[in-house]
Short mmCIF file of C-alpha atoms in Angstrom, two decimals:
data_model
loop_
_atom_site.label_atom_id
_atom_site.label_comp_id
_atom_site.label_asym_id
_atom_site.label_seq_id
_atom_site.Cartn_x
_atom_site.Cartn_y
_atom_site.Cartn_z
CA MET B 1 -71.35 -32.68 -28.93
CA LYS B 2 -74.37 -31.99 -31.14
CA SER B 3 -74.25 -33.65 -34.57
CA PHE B 4 -73.46 -31.57 -37.64
CA GLU B 5 -72.75 -31.87 -41.31
CA TYR B 6 -69.10 -31.84 -42.31
CA LEU B 7 -67.81 -30.19 -45.45
CA GLN B 8 -64.23 -30.56 -46.72
CA PRO B 9 -63.83 -28.03 -49.54
CA THR B 10 -60.63 -27.93 -51.59
CA THR B 11 -60.90 -24.28 -52.64
CA LEU B 12 -61.28 -21.04 -50.72
CA GLU B 13 -64.26 -20.05 -52.91
CA GLU B 14 -66.12 -23.20 -51.97
CA ALA B 15 -65.48 -22.56 -48.26
CA LEU B 16 -66.58 -18.91 -48.50
CA ALA B 17 -69.75 -19.89 -50.38
CA ALA B 18 -70.76 -22.02 -47.39
CA LEU B 19 -70.63 -19.08 -44.95
CA PRO B 20 -73.96 -17.35 -44.19
CA THR B 21 -74.01 -13.66 -45.12
CA SER B 22 -76.84 -12.80 -42.74
CA ARG B 23 -76.22 -10.22 -40.00
CA ASP B 24 -78.36 -12.25 -37.59
CA PRO B 25 -75.93 -13.80 -35.05
CA LYS B 26 -78.09 -16.95 -34.77
CA GLU B 27 -77.87 -17.49 -38.50
CA ARG B 28 -74.11 -16.86 -38.53
CA GLU B 29 -73.52 -19.38 -35.74
CA ARG B 30 -75.06 -22.14 -37.86
CA VAL B 31 -71.77 -22.50 -39.75
CA ARG B 32 -68.32 -22.72 -38.18
CA LEU B 33 -64.91 -23.02 -39.81
CA ILE B 34 -62.42 -25.55 -38.47
CA ALA B 35 -58.66 -25.90 -39.03
CA GLY B 36 -56.97 -27.38 -35.95
CA GLY B 37 -60.20 -27.34 -33.97
CA GLN B 38 -58.34 -27.04 -30.67
CA ASP B 39 -60.63 -24.26 -29.45
CA LEU B 40 -63.75 -24.97 -31.50
CA LEU B 41 -64.11 -28.59 -30.38
CA THR B 42 -63.86 -27.62 -26.71
CA GLU B 43 -66.59 -25.04 -27.34
CA MET B 44 -68.74 -27.61 -29.10
CA LYS B 45 -68.27 -30.17 -26.33
CA GLU B 46 -69.45 -27.57 -23.80
CA HIS B 47 -72.41 -26.68 -26.08
CA LEU B 48 -71.18 -23.08 -26.39
CA ALA B 49 -71.06 -23.54 -30.15
CA GLU B 50 -73.59 -25.80 -31.84
CA PRO B 51 -73.18 -25.38 -35.59
CA ASP B 52 -75.25 -27.30 -38.14
CA LEU B 53 -72.36 -27.26 -40.58
CA VAL B 54 -68.61 -27.45 -39.93
CA VAL B 55 -66.33 -26.44 -42.81
CA ASP B 56 -62.86 -27.98 -42.67
CA LEU B 57 -60.23 -25.65 -44.16
CA LYS B 58 -57.30 -28.08 -44.06
CA ARG B 59 -57.79 -29.37 -47.63
CA ILE B 60 -57.46 -25.92 -49.19
CA GLU B 61 -54.15 -25.95 -51.03
CA GLY B 62 -51.61 -23.33 -49.95
CA LEU B 63 -53.67 -21.85 -47.08
CA ASP B 64 -51.19 -23.29 -44.57
CA LYS B 65 -48.05 -21.84 -46.12
CA ILE B 66 -45.55 -19.30 -44.79
CA ARG B 67 -44.10 -17.22 -47.62
CA VAL B 68 -41.02 -15.03 -47.23
CA GLN B 69 -41.25 -12.05 -49.59
CA SER B 70 -38.23 -10.54 -51.36
CA ASP B 71 -38.14 -7.67 -48.81
CA GLY B 72 -37.95 -10.18 -45.95
CA SER B 73 -41.57 -9.68 -44.86
CA LEU B 74 -43.83 -12.63 -44.14
CA VAL B 75 -47.17 -13.81 -45.45
CA ILE B 76 -48.65 -16.45 -43.15
CA GLY B 77 -51.66 -18.49 -44.30
CA ALA B 78 -54.55 -18.81 -41.88
CA THR B 79 -54.28 -22.60 -41.47
CA CYS B 80 -50.52 -22.61 -40.89
CA THR B 81 -49.90 -24.57 -37.69
CA LEU B 82 -48.29 -23.03 -34.62
CA ALA B 83 -45.60 -25.73 -34.75
CA ALA B 84 -44.70 -24.77 -38.34
CA LEU B 85 -44.60 -21.08 -37.38
CA GLU B 86 -42.45 -21.72 -34.32
CA GLU B 87 -39.93 -23.82 -36.24
CA HIS B 88 -39.68 -21.73 -39.43
CA ALA B 89 -36.02 -20.72 -39.79
CA HIS B 90 -36.65 -17.21 -41.19
CA VAL B 91 -39.28 -16.50 -38.52
CA ARG B 92 -36.87 -17.64 -35.81
CA GLU B 93 -34.10 -15.43 -37.07
CA HIS B 94 -35.97 -12.25 -38.00
CA PHE B 95 -39.24 -12.43 -36.03
CA ALA B 96 -38.10 -14.11 -32.81
CA VAL B 97 -41.03 -12.71 -30.84
CA LEU B 98 -43.45 -14.51 -33.16
CA SER B 99 -41.65 -17.86 -33.02
CA ARG B 100 -41.42 -17.63 -29.24
CA ALA B 101 -45.09 -16.66 -28.87
CA ALA B 102 -46.13 -19.61 -31.06
CA GLY B 103 -43.95 -21.94 -28.99
CA SER B 104 -45.54 -20.72 -25.77
CA VAL B 105 -49.05 -21.82 -26.75
CA GLY B 106 -50.56 -24.93 -25.15
CA SER B 107 -48.78 -28.26 -25.39
CA THR B 108 -46.84 -30.01 -28.17
CA GLN B 109 -50.00 -31.87 -29.17
CA ILE B 110 -52.00 -28.65 -29.45
CA ARG B 111 -49.31 -26.75 -31.38
CA SER B 112 -48.92 -29.52 -33.93
CA VAL B 113 -52.46 -28.89 -35.25
CA ALA B 114 -53.65 -25.52 -33.90
CA SER B 115 -53.77 -22.85 -36.62
CA VAL B 116 -52.68 -19.22 -36.74
CA GLY B 117 -56.17 -18.05 -37.79
CA GLY B 118 -57.80 -20.13 -35.09
CA ASN B 119 -55.42 -18.80 -32.45
CA LEU B 120 -56.39 -15.22 -33.33
CA CYS B 121 -60.12 -16.02 -33.42
CA GLN B 122 -60.25 -18.26 -30.32
CA ARG B 123 -62.90 -17.46 -27.73
CA PRO B 124 -62.16 -16.22 -24.20
CA ARG B 125 -61.23 -18.53 -21.34
CA CYS B 126 -63.24 -16.75 -18.62
CA TRP B 127 -64.89 -19.51 -16.57
CA TYR B 128 -68.24 -17.76 -16.54
CA TYR B 129 -68.20 -17.76 -20.33
CA ARG B 130 -66.96 -21.36 -20.56
CA SER B 131 -69.62 -22.70 -18.23
CA GLU B 132 -72.62 -23.78 -20.29
CA GLN B 133 -75.09 -22.99 -17.51
CA ILE B 134 -74.09 -19.36 -16.92
CA PRO B 135 -75.88 -16.79 -19.14
CA CYS B 136 -73.08 -14.22 -19.11
CA ILE B 137 -72.94 -11.11 -21.25
CA LYS B 138 -70.65 -12.82 -23.79
CA LYS B 139 -73.47 -15.30 -24.45
CA GLY B 140 -76.22 -12.72 -24.79
CA GLY B 141 -76.99 -12.34 -21.08
CA ALA B 142 -77.26 -9.05 -19.22
CA GLU B 143 -74.30 -9.22 -16.86
CA CYS B 144 -70.57 -9.87 -16.70
CA PHE B 145 -70.41 -12.16 -13.67
CA ALA B 146 -66.65 -11.76 -13.44
CA TYR B 147 -67.02 -8.07 -12.59
CA SER B 148 -68.35 -8.76 -9.10
CA GLY B 149 -67.43 -12.46 -8.92
CA LEU B 150 -64.21 -14.46 -9.17
CA ASN B 151 -62.07 -12.30 -11.41
CA LYS B 152 -58.48 -13.36 -10.72
CA TYR B 153 -57.83 -13.99 -14.43
CA ASN B 154 -59.84 -11.09 -15.85
CA ALA B 155 -59.03 -7.71 -17.36
CA ILE B 156 -57.31 -4.82 -15.62
CA LEU B 157 -57.39 -2.62 -18.73
CA GLY B 158 -60.12 -1.86 -21.28
CA GLY B 159 -62.81 -3.83 -19.42
CA GLY B 160 -66.56 -3.15 -19.49
CA PRO B 161 -69.22 -4.21 -20.05
CA SER B 162 -67.35 -7.53 -20.40
CA TYR B 163 -64.10 -8.13 -18.50
CA ILE B 164 -62.60 -11.02 -20.48
CA VAL B 165 -58.95 -11.01 -21.45
CA HIS B 166 -57.95 -11.96 -24.96
CA PRO B 167 -56.32 -15.40 -24.66
CA SER B 168 -54.14 -15.35 -27.79
CA ASP B 169 -50.34 -15.40 -27.51
CA LEU B 170 -49.83 -14.73 -31.22
CA ALA B 171 -51.98 -11.58 -31.15
CA PRO B 172 -49.63 -9.44 -28.98
CA ALA B 173 -46.61 -10.62 -30.99
CA LEU B 174 -48.25 -9.86 -34.33
CA VAL B 175 -49.61 -6.50 -33.15
CA ALA B 176 -46.15 -5.52 -31.87
CA LEU B 177 -44.74 -6.38 -35.29
CA GLY B 178 -47.35 -4.20 -37.03
CA ALA B 179 -49.01 -7.10 -38.87
CA GLU B 180 -51.96 -6.69 -41.22
CA ILE B 181 -54.78 -9.19 -41.49
CA THR B 182 -56.54 -10.13 -44.72
CA LEU B 183 -60.24 -10.99 -44.49
CA ARG B 184 -62.16 -12.46 -47.40
CA SER B 185 -65.82 -13.03 -48.08
CA ALA B 186 -67.41 -14.43 -51.22
CA THR B 187 -67.67 -10.92 -52.62
CA GLN B 188 -64.88 -8.80 -51.15
CA GLN B 189 -61.48 -8.65 -49.53
CA ARG B 190 -60.41 -6.35 -46.67
CA ILE B 191 -56.92 -5.74 -45.35
CA LEU B 192 -56.67 -3.99 -42.01
CA PRO B 193 -54.04 -3.51 -39.30
CA LEU B 194 -54.34 -6.44 -36.90
CA GLU B 195 -54.54 -3.91 -34.07
CA ARG B 196 -57.87 -2.71 -35.49
CA PHE B 197 -59.18 -6.25 -36.06
CA PHE B 198 -59.61 -6.76 -32.32
CA THR B 199 -62.49 -4.85 -30.75
CA LEU B 200 -63.24 -3.82 -27.18
CA PRO B 201 -66.55 -4.94 -25.68
CA SER B 202 -67.42 -1.26 -25.22
CA GLU B 203 -67.20 -0.78 -28.98
CA GLY B 204 -70.61 -2.34 -29.45
CA ARG B 205 -70.21 -6.01 -30.22
CA VAL B 206 -69.92 -7.56 -26.76
CA GLN B 207 -70.39 -11.10 -28.00
CA GLN B 208 -67.51 -10.89 -30.45
CA GLU B 209 -63.80 -10.12 -29.87
CA ASN B 210 -63.05 -8.93 -33.39
CA ASP B 211 -64.32 -7.18 -36.47
CA LEU B 212 -65.12 -10.28 -38.56
CA GLY B 213 -68.24 -9.49 -40.57
CA PRO B 214 -70.92 -11.79 -41.95
CA GLY B 215 -69.51 -14.25 -44.49
CA GLU B 216 -65.90 -13.25 -43.73
CA MET B 217 -62.96 -15.41 -42.82
CA VAL B 218 -59.30 -14.81 -41.97
CA VAL B 219 -57.18 -15.69 -44.99
CA GLU B 220 -53.67 -14.55 -44.16
CA LEU B 221 -51.42 -12.31 -42.07
CA LYS B 222 -48.83 -9.97 -43.52
CA VAL B 223 -45.92 -9.22 -41.23
CA PRO B 224 -43.61 -6.42 -42.36
CA SER B 225 -39.92 -6.42 -41.51
CA LEU B 226 -39.08 -4.10 -38.63
CA PRO B 227 -37.84 -0.76 -40.03
CA ALA B 228 -34.10 -0.54 -40.59
CA GLY B 229 -32.21 1.81 -38.30
CA ALA B 230 -28.98 2.23 -36.41
CA GLY B 231 -28.38 -0.85 -34.28
CA THR B 232 -30.16 -4.19 -34.31
CA TRP B 233 -33.71 -5.20 -33.49
CA ARG B 234 -34.11 -7.81 -30.81
CA SER B 235 -37.47 -9.26 -29.91
CA ASP B 236 -38.92 -11.82 -27.56
CA TYR B 237 -42.18 -12.95 -25.99
CA PHE B 238 -42.45 -13.01 -22.21
CA LYS B 239 -45.27 -15.00 -20.67
CA VAL B 240 -46.11 -15.58 -17.02
CA ARG B 241 -48.12 -18.69 -16.32
CA GLU B 242 -49.55 -20.05 -13.11
CA ARG B 243 -48.47 -23.55 -14.10
CA GLY B 244 -45.02 -24.23 -15.53
CA SER B 245 -45.85 -26.99 -18.02
CA TYR B 246 -48.46 -25.30 -20.19
CA ASP B 247 -51.12 -22.73 -19.50
CA PHE B 248 -52.74 -19.54 -20.64
CA ALA B 249 -50.94 -16.36 -19.59
CA LEU B 250 -51.59 -14.42 -16.39
CA ALA B 251 -49.77 -11.59 -18.13
CA ALA B 252 -47.66 -11.52 -21.27
CA LEU B 253 -45.51 -9.07 -23.16
CA ALA B 254 -44.40 -8.98 -26.78
CA LEU B 255 -41.37 -6.71 -26.94
CA ALA B 256 -39.09 -5.61 -29.77
CA LEU B 257 -36.22 -3.17 -29.20
CA LEU B 258 -33.87 -1.46 -31.60
CA VAL B 259 -30.77 -0.89 -29.52
CA ASP B 260 -27.72 1.06 -30.65
CA ASP B 261 -24.76 1.20 -28.27
CA GLY B 262 -27.02 0.82 -25.25
CA THR B 263 -29.55 3.45 -26.38
CA ILE B 264 -33.07 2.50 -27.47
CA ARG B 265 -33.76 3.76 -31.01
CA GLY B 266 -37.06 1.98 -31.52
CA ALA B 267 -39.51 0.04 -29.35
CA ARG B 268 -42.64 -2.05 -29.78
CA LEU B 269 -44.60 -3.17 -26.73
CA CYS B 270 -47.84 -5.09 -26.66
CA LEU B 271 -49.35 -6.67 -23.55
CA GLY B 272 -51.36 -9.88 -23.52
CA ALA B 273 -53.84 -11.35 -21.01
CA VAL B 274 -54.54 -8.02 -19.29
CA ALA B 275 -57.31 -6.63 -21.53
CA PRO B 276 -60.10 -7.83 -23.86
CA ILE B 277 -57.75 -7.07 -26.78
CA PRO B 278 -53.97 -7.24 -27.23
CA TRP B 279 -52.95 -4.00 -25.46
CA ARG B 280 -50.50 -1.95 -27.51
CA ALA B 281 -48.51 0.35 -25.21
CA ASP B 282 -47.65 3.11 -27.70
CA LYS B 283 -47.01 5.76 -25.02
CA ALA B 284 -44.46 3.47 -23.40
CA GLU B 285 -42.88 2.88 -26.81
CA ALA B 286 -42.53 6.62 -27.44
CA LEU B 287 -40.94 7.47 -24.09
CA LEU B 288 -38.39 4.66 -24.34
CA VAL B 289 -36.87 6.01 -27.55
CA GLY B 290 -33.63 7.86 -26.87
CA ARG B 291 -33.22 6.38 -23.39
CA LYS B 292 -30.92 3.76 -21.97
CA VAL B 293 -32.52 0.85 -20.12
CA ASP B 294 -32.19 1.81 -16.46
CA ASP B 295 -34.43 1.85 -13.39
CA GLU B 296 -36.06 5.10 -14.47
CA ALA B 297 -36.83 3.85 -18.01
CA CYS B 298 -38.34 0.62 -16.66
CA ARG B 299 -40.47 2.50 -14.14
CA LEU B 300 -41.73 5.01 -16.71
CA ALA B 301 -42.49 2.32 -19.29
CA GLY B 302 -44.46 0.29 -16.73
CA GLU B 303 -46.39 3.38 -15.64
CA ALA B 304 -47.21 4.38 -19.22
CA ALA B 305 -48.21 0.86 -20.29
CA LEU B 306 -50.59 0.48 -17.35
CA ALA B 307 -52.03 4.02 -17.44
CA GLY B 308 -55.76 3.86 -16.83
CA ALA B 309 -55.66 0.35 -15.34
CA ARG B 310 -58.61 -0.46 -13.08
CA PRO B 311 -58.06 -3.81 -11.40
CA LEU B 312 -61.02 -5.80 -10.07
CA GLU B 313 -61.28 -7.35 -6.61
CA HIS B 314 -59.00 -10.35 -7.22
CA ASN B 315 -56.63 -9.28 -9.98
CA GLY B 316 -54.69 -6.35 -8.53
CA TYR B 317 -51.62 -8.60 -8.62
CA LYS B 318 -51.58 -8.21 -12.40
CA LEU B 319 -50.38 -4.61 -11.97
CA ASP B 320 -47.19 -5.64 -10.14
CA LEU B 321 -46.78 -8.69 -12.35
CA THR B 322 -46.99 -6.65 -15.54
CA ARG B 323 -44.68 -3.91 -14.23
CA GLY B 324 -42.15 -6.57 -13.26
CA LEU B 325 -42.51 -8.28 -16.62
CA ILE B 326 -41.87 -5.04 -18.52
CA SER B 327 -38.81 -4.28 -16.41
CA LYS B 328 -37.39 -7.79 -16.75
CA ALA B 329 -38.04 -7.90 -20.48
CA LEU B 330 -36.44 -4.49 -21.16
CA ARG B 331 -33.29 -5.41 -19.22
CA GLN B 332 -33.06 -8.82 -20.82
CA LEU B 333 -33.42 -7.58 -24.39
CA ALA B 334 -31.17 -4.55 -23.90
CA SER B 335 -28.35 -6.67 -22.53
CA SER B 336 -28.67 -9.66 -24.86
CA MET R 1 -73.03 -40.90 -40.81
CA ALA R 2 -70.12 -40.98 -43.18
CA ALA R 3 -67.79 -43.63 -44.50
CA LEU R 4 -64.29 -43.13 -43.14
CA ASN R 5 -61.15 -44.36 -44.84
CA LEU R 6 -58.44 -44.42 -42.22
CA THR R 7 -54.89 -45.68 -42.04
CA ILE R 8 -54.34 -46.94 -38.51
CA ASN R 9 -51.01 -48.49 -37.53
CA GLY R 10 -50.26 -49.22 -41.19
CA ASP R 11 -53.62 -50.91 -41.82
CA ARG R 12 -56.08 -49.33 -44.22
CA LEU R 13 -59.51 -49.56 -42.68
CA GLU R 14 -62.97 -48.54 -43.76
CA THR R 15 -65.52 -47.81 -41.11
CA ALA R 16 -68.45 -45.47 -40.63
CA ALA R 17 -69.28 -43.01 -37.88
CA PRO R 18 -71.34 -39.84 -37.41
CA ASP R 19 -69.58 -36.71 -38.67
CA HIS R 20 -69.26 -35.29 -35.16
CA TRP R 21 -67.33 -38.26 -33.78
CA THR R 22 -63.75 -37.62 -32.80
CA LEU R 23 -60.84 -39.80 -33.83
CA LEU R 24 -60.71 -41.03 -30.23
CA GLU R 25 -64.33 -42.18 -30.34
CA VAL R 26 -63.80 -43.99 -33.64
CA LEU R 27 -60.63 -45.69 -32.33
CA ARG R 28 -62.26 -46.84 -29.10
CA TYR R 29 -65.89 -47.46 -30.00
CA ARG R 30 -65.73 -48.49 -33.67
CA LEU R 31 -62.34 -50.15 -33.95
CA GLY R 32 -61.92 -51.50 -30.42
CA LEU R 33 -58.51 -49.85 -30.04
CA THR R 34 -58.93 -48.93 -26.39
CA GLY R 35 -55.24 -48.22 -25.75
CA SER R 36 -55.89 -44.54 -26.44
CA LYS R 37 -57.50 -43.30 -23.24
CA GLN R 38 -60.44 -40.97 -22.79
CA GLY R 39 -59.39 -38.82 -19.84
CA CYS R 40 -60.61 -35.24 -19.68
CA ASP R 41 -61.94 -35.39 -23.28
CA LYS R 42 -61.20 -31.68 -23.72
CA GLY R 43 -57.52 -31.33 -24.45
CA ASP R 44 -56.12 -30.90 -20.94
CA CYS R 45 -54.66 -34.30 -20.02
CA GLY R 46 -52.99 -35.84 -23.09
CA ALA R 47 -54.17 -39.40 -22.30
CA CYS R 48 -55.63 -39.68 -25.81
CA THR R 49 -52.38 -38.71 -27.57
CA VAL R 50 -51.84 -40.49 -30.90
CA LEU R 51 -49.45 -39.74 -33.75
CA LEU R 52 -50.84 -38.20 -36.92
CA ASP R 53 -48.23 -38.40 -39.68
CA GLY R 54 -45.70 -38.80 -36.87
CA GLN R 55 -46.80 -35.70 -34.92
CA PRO R 56 -48.42 -36.08 -31.50
CA VAL R 57 -52.02 -34.87 -31.49
CA LEU R 58 -54.98 -35.12 -29.14
CA ALA R 59 -57.40 -37.69 -30.57
CA CYS R 60 -60.20 -36.19 -28.44
CA LEU R 61 -59.83 -32.85 -30.23
CA THR R 62 -59.46 -34.29 -33.72
CA LEU R 63 -62.55 -34.96 -35.81
CA ALA R 64 -62.31 -38.43 -37.32
CA GLY R 65 -62.91 -36.98 -40.79
CA LEU R 66 -59.82 -34.85 -40.40
CA ALA R 67 -57.64 -37.94 -39.99
CA GLN R 68 -58.57 -39.35 -43.39
CA GLY R 69 -55.63 -39.65 -45.75
CA ARG R 70 -53.14 -39.38 -42.90
CA ALA R 71 -51.22 -42.06 -41.02
CA VAL R 72 -52.50 -42.64 -37.48
CA THR R 73 -50.29 -44.45 -34.96
CA THR R 74 -51.77 -45.62 -31.67
CA ILE R 75 -50.09 -47.40 -28.78
CA GLU R 76 -51.26 -50.72 -30.29
CA GLY R 77 -49.15 -49.97 -33.38
CA LEU R 78 -45.74 -49.46 -31.75
CA MET R 79 -44.79 -53.10 -31.20
CA PRO R 80 -45.91 -54.30 -34.67
CA ALA R 81 -43.99 -51.40 -36.26
CA HIS R 82 -40.93 -52.45 -34.27
CA ALA R 83 -41.42 -56.04 -35.46
CA ARG R 84 -41.75 -54.88 -39.07
CA GLU R 85 -38.25 -53.45 -38.75
CA GLY R 86 -37.13 -57.00 -38.00
CA LYS R 87 -36.58 -56.39 -34.31
CA SER R 88 -37.92 -58.42 -31.45
CA GLY R 89 -39.77 -57.37 -28.32
CA ALA R 90 -41.54 -54.13 -27.55
CA ASP R 91 -40.69 -50.69 -28.88
CA PRO R 92 -37.60 -49.46 -26.97
CA VAL R 93 -39.66 -46.69 -25.35
CA GLN R 94 -42.21 -49.22 -24.10
CA ASP R 95 -39.37 -51.41 -22.89
CA ALA R 96 -37.78 -48.48 -21.06
CA PHE R 97 -41.08 -47.58 -19.34
CA ASP R 98 -41.30 -51.20 -18.24
CA ARG R 99 -37.73 -51.37 -16.93
CA CYS R 100 -37.94 -48.05 -15.13
CA GLY R 101 -41.29 -48.67 -13.49
CA ALA R 102 -42.59 -45.57 -15.25
CA LEU R 103 -46.19 -46.19 -14.35
CA GLN R 104 -48.44 -46.31 -11.39
CA CYS R 105 -52.07 -46.65 -12.49
CA GLY R 106 -50.97 -46.73 -16.14
CA PHE R 107 -53.77 -44.55 -17.53
CA CYS R 108 -51.45 -41.83 -18.85
CA GLN R 109 -48.90 -44.30 -20.18
CA PRO R 110 -50.05 -44.79 -23.81
CA GLY R 111 -50.08 -41.03 -24.31
CA MET R 112 -46.78 -40.55 -22.50
CA ILE R 113 -45.11 -43.25 -24.60
CA LEU R 114 -46.40 -41.82 -27.88
CA SER R 115 -45.28 -38.28 -26.98
CA ALA R 116 -41.86 -39.72 -26.09
CA ARG R 117 -41.74 -41.76 -29.30
CA ALA R 118 -42.47 -38.63 -31.37
CA LEU R 119 -39.75 -36.72 -29.53
CA LEU R 120 -37.14 -39.45 -30.07
CA ASN R 121 -38.07 -39.78 -33.75
CA ALA R 122 -37.30 -36.07 -34.18
CA ASN R 123 -34.41 -35.80 -31.74
CA ALA R 124 -32.41 -38.89 -30.75
CA HIS R 125 -30.47 -37.11 -28.00
CA PRO R 126 -32.85 -34.79 -26.15
CA THR R 127 -31.81 -33.04 -22.96
CA ARG R 128 -33.81 -33.53 -19.79
CA ALA R 129 -35.39 -30.09 -20.36
CA GLN R 130 -36.41 -31.10 -23.88
CA ILE R 131 -37.93 -34.34 -22.59
CA ARG R 132 -39.90 -32.47 -19.96
CA ALA R 133 -41.11 -29.94 -22.55
CA ALA R 134 -42.14 -32.68 -24.97
CA LEU R 135 -44.14 -34.44 -22.25
CA ALA R 136 -45.62 -31.24 -20.78
CA GLY R 137 -48.99 -31.94 -22.39
CA ASN R 138 -49.30 -35.37 -20.77
CA LEU R 139 -50.53 -35.31 -17.19
CA CYS R 140 -49.88 -38.13 -14.73
CA ARG R 141 -52.35 -37.94 -11.86
CA CYS R 142 -50.23 -40.39 -9.86
CA THR R 143 -47.43 -37.82 -10.31
CA GLY R 144 -44.92 -40.46 -11.41
CA TYR R 145 -43.01 -37.95 -13.49
CA THR R 146 -39.51 -38.77 -12.19
CA GLN R 147 -39.59 -42.35 -13.46
CA ILE R 148 -41.27 -41.28 -16.69
CA VAL R 149 -38.49 -38.82 -17.54
CA GLU R 150 -35.92 -41.43 -16.48
CA ALA R 151 -37.52 -43.98 -18.78
CA VAL R 152 -37.12 -41.68 -21.76
CA GLU R 153 -33.49 -41.06 -20.78
CA TYR R 154 -33.03 -44.82 -20.44
CA ALA R 155 -34.37 -45.35 -23.98
CA VAL R 156 -32.01 -42.63 -25.25
CA ALA R 157 -29.03 -44.29 -23.54
CA VAL R 158 -29.91 -47.75 -24.84
CA ALA R 159 -30.29 -46.45 -28.40
CA ALA R 160 -26.91 -44.69 -28.10
CA GLY R 161 -25.28 -47.82 -26.68
CA VAL R 162 -24.15 -46.13 -23.49
CA GLU R 163 -24.68 -47.00 -19.84
CA PRO R 164 -27.95 -45.46 -18.57
CA ALA R 165 -27.51 -43.01 -15.70
CA PRO R 166 -28.45 -44.42 -12.30
CA ARG R 167 -32.13 -43.97 -11.65
CA ALA R 168 -33.51 -42.18 -8.60
CA TRP R 169 -34.65 -45.39 -6.90
CA GLU R 170 -31.30 -47.10 -7.37
CA THR R 171 -29.93 -46.86 -3.84
CA PRO R 172 -26.28 -47.59 -3.15
CA ARG R 173 -27.44 -50.97 -1.76
CA ALA R 174 -29.20 -51.91 -4.99
CA ARG R 175 -26.15 -50.92 -6.97
CA LEU R 176 -23.89 -53.03 -4.72
CA THR R 177 -26.12 -56.00 -5.54
CA ASP R 178 -25.51 -55.40 -9.23
CA ILE R 179 -21.77 -55.42 -8.58
CA GLU R 180 -22.02 -58.67 -6.63
CA GLU R 181 -23.91 -60.32 -9.46
CA GLN R 182 -21.13 -59.37 -11.83
CA GLY R 183 -18.61 -61.22 -9.64
CA THR R 184 -16.71 -58.17 -8.47
CA ARG R 185 -17.62 -58.53 -4.84
CA ARG R 186 -15.33 -56.94 -2.34
CA PRO R 187 -13.54 -59.18 0.20
CA SER R 188 -15.75 -59.44 3.26
CA GLY R 189 -15.05 -57.02 6.05
CA GLN R 190 -13.52 -54.40 3.76
CA ALA R 191 -15.02 -50.98 4.34
CA ARG R 192 -17.01 -49.48 1.52
CA PRO R 193 -15.30 -46.46 0.04
#
């Protein structure tokens, strides 16, 4: 790891003042924020990130808190750990999908320090990107080597010109819940739907997976309560891994269903690990409403969620896997 | 280079290391605490697991500066902590690993034991599934997982004052030997039930 200076500010203002406001990517990369460091340190050890200054956010009072508002909604600070999120009693009871997604990340050791903000801003796992020697398009090169190379773990939806998948487990859960993200810079604050925070490589910024601007950092997430309606909301996170102990997802699904006497009155579906962004399946959501969970509903939802999918040479299995996951998840939640 | 004020195994220490050194590097190469192992050095294997304020963390993915003001427990600290409670011998988890033969090469053992210690501190009666989940981030390249899980179950049983379940390697023959030692030997020639 290259040496760097280490700053431990105690206020948000101090941390924001340390961030470069230049639009030049080289200038921006000179400073990196750290909370748990579970992704950043692996990037630094592989020389994918070589900042001159690392700003530690863990001493900023209150930035790691989960607050439950009077209407039952959540405000989650950016440096809140995944372990704290998983174990929070209100989150477990009212936002099960979020608790379960947090609990599915990495190992116990990783969850005890990894942060919510860091999980959302973590870099892709594609091995061409992670290999220091390979000048792939994510690192400013001309080509996505996964496209014609070994692409078993890459995108089947939304790919091009880069075919990474977004590795976050929290992102699909939070998008399904309709969360908003608050970004702050030294001079302004922006609140946007989390769904819009993540950006496709075709949207212009291939080297970045989100809309973070110069000098900006993630400050908190607001998670509204699911809208009241007839019946009860049930939610869960379904993750398929190649290895049972701990791993990134091959395919994942954040699902919330409002079920009344066997009929779906509301649905939220967001896929993970199949696209460069968390993949909200709004067409599938719409067609599920008013139906009972049966073979036909499962088939239609799978078809709608995967509409437009273009698998690469080695990842066609993700189509069947995702269809199966949607079917299993719908049946499980509807009958629970 | 920065001065570091660390609390390691109850001792307050001052040392100095470059800002980019991890807690693992400071433990091993500044303080000589080589019980925490440097395996993959990138968060895959869990051999460097230490406790930070009682929670298991990967020392290889923790900047040393981040550990300041927090209590670090390494494998070297378990036995002294046990002694400070007025008890003799090793920490019960270490003792259980010993009794159950829960090691082959031993490289993963410090991390395994600390993950198990953290689990038992939070949950004195874990199920086998909970034990396996708590140890999921610790890899054993010798694949000695059966004895490792048994060792944790053994420590749970001892703490609860109940008879440990027979371990996988305890064949009927070995168990008969135990019975003989306790003076309850069957009359010779009598068929075993």
